[in-house]
Amino acid sequence: MATRKRKVRKLRGSRTMGWGQVGQHRKSGGHGGTGNAGLHKHKWSWVLVHDPEHFGKDGFHNPTGKKIKKWINIEEINYLLEKYQPKTTRDGLPVIDLRELKIQKVLGKGNLEKPVYVIAESWTKKAEEAIVKAGGKISVN
């Protein structure tokens, strides 16, 4: 049975193997760059047909891990007492509401000089011990 020659056999000895002028099929010149070069430029029509979702954001990035709490140390509460001189009292103690100052957490570094009633979203055990030791109280509201 007679069969046609494959292109590769037919073009043997033809110097350029069907690629036109010598050099047109060499290296990366004349192809619009290597790899993904030009996808936003001269290969844009290719992107539209073959890979339309190549560009742009995709998916959901959970922001909960990026939440940064603002915090304050016990020693800085002494400074707040002097600076703001709170007029409101609760249980006979001056009240410092850290929620108003956009501070979420109280840390336990330092000592408290005066008893104070602290309102905060969260605090450490060491901070609570320091406040109670000074004769103060801490609560969420």
Short mmCIF file of N, CA and C in Angstrom, two decimals, residues 6-85:
data_model
loop_
_atom_site.label_atom_id
_atom_site.label_comp_id
_atom_site.label_asym_id
_atom_site.label_seq_id
_atom_site.Cartn_x
_atom_site.Cartn_y
_atom_site.Cartn_z
N ARG A 6 5.83 11.53 5.42
CA ARG A 6 5.60 12.51 6.47
C ARG A 6 6.40 13.75 6.17
N LYS A 7 5.95 14.90 6.68
CA LYS A 7 6.59 16.17 6.39
C LYS A 7 8.08 16.15 6.75
N VAL A 8 8.39 15.50 7.87
CA VAL A 8 9.77 15.48 8.31
C VAL A 8 10.67 14.72 7.33
N ARG A 9 10.14 13.67 6.70
CA ARG A 9 10.91 12.91 5.72
C ARG A 9 11.00 13.68 4.41
N LYS A 10 9.89 14.32 4.05
CA LYS A 10 9.80 15.03 2.78
C LYS A 10 10.78 16.19 2.73
N LEU A 11 10.97 16.85 3.90
CA LEU A 11 11.80 18.06 3.94
C LEU A 11 13.27 17.79 4.26
N ARG A 12 13.65 16.52 4.39
CA ARG A 12 15.05 16.20 4.69
C ARG A 12 15.95 16.77 3.60
N GLY A 13 17.01 17.45 3.99
CA GLY A 13 17.97 17.99 3.03
C GLY A 13 17.57 19.34 2.47
N SER A 14 16.48 19.92 2.97
CA SER A 14 16.03 21.19 2.40
C SER A 14 16.56 22.41 3.16
N ARG A 15 17.55 22.21 3.99
CA ARG A 15 18.26 23.28 4.69
C ARG A 15 17.43 23.97 5.78
N THR A 16 16.24 24.45 5.46
CA THR A 16 15.48 25.20 6.48
C THR A 16 14.25 24.45 6.95
N MET A 17 13.97 23.29 6.39
CA MET A 17 12.88 22.43 6.83
C MET A 17 11.52 23.14 6.87
N GLY A 18 11.28 24.03 5.94
CA GLY A 18 9.98 24.69 5.87
C GLY A 18 9.84 25.92 6.74
N TRP A 19 10.96 26.40 7.30
CA TRP A 19 10.90 27.59 8.17
C TRP A 19 11.36 28.85 7.46
N GLY A 20 11.31 28.86 6.16
CA GLY A 20 11.63 30.07 5.42
C GLY A 20 13.11 30.36 5.41
N GLN A 21 13.44 31.64 5.53
CA GLN A 21 14.83 32.07 5.45
C GLN A 21 15.66 31.49 6.60
N VAL A 22 16.94 31.27 6.33
CA VAL A 22 17.82 30.73 7.35
C VAL A 22 17.83 31.67 8.55
N GLY A 23 17.62 31.13 9.74
CA GLY A 23 17.64 31.96 10.95
C GLY A 23 16.27 32.26 11.51
N GLN A 24 15.23 32.03 10.70
CA GLN A 24 13.88 32.34 11.20
C GLN A 24 13.46 31.40 12.32
N HIS A 25 14.05 30.24 12.40
CA HIS A 25 13.66 29.27 13.42
C HIS A 25 14.78 29.04 14.42
N ARG A 26 15.67 30.04 14.55
CA ARG A 26 16.78 29.91 15.49
C ARG A 26 16.52 30.72 16.75
N LYS A 27 17.01 30.24 17.83
CA LYS A 27 16.98 30.94 19.12
C LYS A 27 15.57 31.44 19.44
N SER A 28 15.48 32.62 20.11
CA SER A 28 14.15 33.08 20.53
C SER A 28 13.70 34.32 19.78
N GLY A 29 14.51 34.82 18.88
CA GLY A 29 14.12 36.01 18.13
C GLY A 29 12.98 35.72 17.17
N GLY A 30 12.14 36.71 16.97
CA GLY A 30 11.06 36.55 16.02
C GLY A 30 9.87 35.78 16.57
N HIS A 31 9.88 35.47 17.86
CA HIS A 31 8.76 34.73 18.45
C HIS A 31 8.03 35.57 19.49
N GLY A 32 8.41 36.82 19.62
CA GLY A 32 7.75 37.67 20.61
C GLY A 32 8.27 37.45 22.01
N GLY A 33 9.48 36.94 22.12
CA GLY A 33 10.08 36.74 23.43
C GLY A 33 9.87 35.32 23.92
N THR A 34 10.56 34.98 25.00
CA THR A 34 10.45 33.63 25.54
C THR A 34 9.39 33.58 26.64
N GLY A 35 8.84 32.41 26.82
CA GLY A 35 7.90 32.19 27.91
C GLY A 35 6.66 33.05 27.82
N ASN A 36 6.32 33.71 28.92
CA ASN A 36 5.10 34.52 28.98
C ASN A 36 5.33 35.97 28.62
N ALA A 37 6.45 36.26 27.97
CA ALA A 37 6.73 37.65 27.60
C ALA A 37 5.67 38.16 26.64
N GLY A 38 5.17 39.36 26.90
CA GLY A 38 4.24 40.00 25.98
C GLY A 38 2.79 39.63 26.16
N LEU A 39 2.44 38.94 27.24
CA LEU A 39 1.04 38.55 27.42
C LEU A 39 0.13 39.76 27.64
N HIS A 40 0.67 40.84 28.15
CA HIS A 40 -0.13 42.06 28.33
C HIS A 40 0.03 43.00 27.14
N LYS A 41 0.81 42.59 26.15
CA LYS A 41 1.10 43.46 25.01
C LYS A 41 0.75 42.75 23.70
N HIS A 42 1.76 42.28 22.99
CA HIS A 42 1.53 41.76 21.65
C HIS A 42 0.94 40.36 21.62
N LYS A 43 0.92 39.66 22.75
CA LYS A 43 0.29 38.34 22.78
C LYS A 43 -1.08 38.38 23.46
N TRP A 44 -1.66 39.57 23.56
CA TRP A 44 -2.93 39.73 24.28
C TRP A 44 -4.05 38.93 23.63
N SER A 45 -4.09 38.90 22.31
CA SER A 45 -5.15 38.15 21.63
C SER A 45 -5.03 36.66 21.94
N TRP A 46 -3.81 36.16 22.12
CA TRP A 46 -3.61 34.77 22.50
C TRP A 46 -4.18 34.52 23.90
N VAL A 47 -3.94 35.47 24.81
CA VAL A 47 -4.43 35.34 26.19
C VAL A 47 -5.95 35.27 26.20
N LEU A 48 -6.60 36.13 25.42
CA LEU A 48 -8.06 36.16 25.39
C LEU A 48 -8.66 34.82 24.96
N VAL A 49 -7.99 34.15 24.05
CA VAL A 49 -8.51 32.89 23.54
C VAL A 49 -8.12 31.71 24.42
N HIS A 50 -6.84 31.62 24.79
CA HIS A 50 -6.33 30.42 25.42
C HIS A 50 -6.24 30.46 26.94
N ASP A 51 -6.12 31.64 27.53
CA ASP A 51 -5.94 31.71 28.98
C ASP A 51 -6.56 33.00 29.54
N PRO A 52 -7.89 33.16 29.38
CA PRO A 52 -8.52 34.43 29.75
C PRO A 52 -8.44 34.75 31.25
N GLU A 53 -8.22 33.76 32.09
CA GLU A 53 -8.16 34.02 33.53
C GLU A 53 -6.72 34.10 34.04
N HIS A 54 -5.79 34.32 33.13
CA HIS A 54 -4.38 34.38 33.51
C HIS A 54 -4.09 35.56 34.43
N PHE A 55 -4.73 36.70 34.16
CA PHE A 55 -4.47 37.90 34.95
C PHE A 55 -5.61 38.16 35.92
N GLY A 56 -5.32 38.95 36.95
CA GLY A 56 -6.34 39.34 37.91
C GLY A 56 -6.27 38.53 39.18
N LYS A 57 -6.87 39.08 40.21
CA LYS A 57 -6.87 38.40 41.50
C LYS A 57 -7.93 37.31 41.51
N ASP A 58 -7.70 36.30 42.31
CA ASP A 58 -8.65 35.21 42.39
C ASP A 58 -8.57 34.62 43.78
N GLY A 59 -9.71 34.33 44.36
CA GLY A 59 -9.73 33.68 45.65
C GLY A 59 -9.99 34.64 46.79
N PHE A 60 -9.99 34.08 47.98
CA PHE A 60 -10.32 34.83 49.19
C PHE A 60 -9.15 34.76 50.15
N HIS A 61 -8.71 35.92 50.63
CA HIS A 61 -7.63 35.96 51.60
C HIS A 61 -8.23 36.29 52.95
N ASN A 62 -8.19 35.34 53.85
CA ASN A 62 -8.84 35.50 55.14
C ASN A 62 -8.14 36.57 55.97
N PRO A 63 -8.82 37.65 56.29
CA PRO A 63 -8.18 38.75 57.01
C PRO A 63 -8.03 38.51 58.51
N THR A 64 -8.62 37.43 59.05
CA THR A 64 -8.59 37.26 60.50
C THR A 64 -7.18 37.06 61.02
N GLY A 65 -6.32 36.46 60.23
CA GLY A 65 -4.95 36.26 60.68
C GLY A 65 -4.14 37.54 60.70
N LYS A 66 -4.62 38.57 60.00
CA LYS A 66 -3.88 39.82 59.90
C LYS A 66 -4.32 40.85 60.93
N LYS A 67 -5.28 40.48 61.78
CA LYS A 67 -5.81 41.43 62.74
C LYS A 67 -4.75 41.73 63.80
N ILE A 68 -4.39 42.98 63.92
CA ILE A 68 -3.37 43.37 64.89
C ILE A 68 -4.06 44.09 66.04
N LYS A 69 -3.87 43.56 67.23
CA LYS A 69 -4.45 44.20 68.40
C LYS A 69 -3.54 45.32 68.89
N LYS A 70 -4.16 46.42 69.27
CA LYS A 70 -3.39 47.48 69.92
C LYS A 70 -3.36 47.15 71.40
N TRP A 71 -2.20 47.30 72.02
CA TRP A 71 -2.05 46.92 73.41
C TRP A 71 -1.38 48.02 74.21
N ILE A 72 -1.43 47.86 75.52
CA ILE A 72 -0.81 48.83 76.42
C ILE A 72 -0.27 48.07 77.62
N ASN A 73 0.85 48.51 78.16
CA ASN A 73 1.41 47.91 79.36
C ASN A 73 0.89 48.62 80.60
N ILE A 74 0.95 47.91 81.73
CA ILE A 74 0.49 48.47 83.01
C ILE A 74 1.19 49.79 83.32
N GLU A 75 2.50 49.85 83.07
CA GLU A 75 3.26 51.06 83.40
C GLU A 75 2.77 52.28 82.63
N GLU A 76 2.17 52.05 81.45
CA GLU A 76 1.65 53.17 80.66
C GLU A 76 0.30 53.65 81.17
N ILE A 77 -0.39 52.82 81.95
CA ILE A 77 -1.67 53.24 82.54
C ILE A 77 -1.41 54.35 83.55
N ASN A 78 -0.27 54.30 84.24
CA ASN A 78 0.11 55.40 85.15
C ASN A 78 0.15 56.73 84.40
N TYR A 79 0.72 56.69 83.20
CA TYR A 79 0.81 57.90 82.38
C TYR A 79 -0.58 58.38 81.96
N LEU A 80 -1.45 57.43 81.60
CA LEU A 80 -2.82 57.80 81.21
C LEU A 80 -3.57 58.45 82.36
N LEU A 81 -3.34 57.96 83.58
CA LEU A 81 -3.99 58.56 84.77
C LEU A 81 -3.60 60.02 84.92
N GLU A 82 -2.31 60.31 84.73
CA GLU A 82 -1.84 61.69 84.85
C GLU A 82 -2.36 62.55 83.70
N LYS A 83 -2.34 62.00 82.50
CA LYS A 83 -2.70 62.78 81.31
C LYS A 83 -4.19 63.11 81.26
N TYR A 84 -5.05 62.12 81.48
CA TYR A 84 -6.48 62.33 81.32
C TYR A 84 -7.19 62.70 82.61
N GLN A 85 -6.63 62.36 83.76
CA GLN A 85 -7.24 62.62 85.07
C GLN A 85 -8.74 62.35 85.02
#
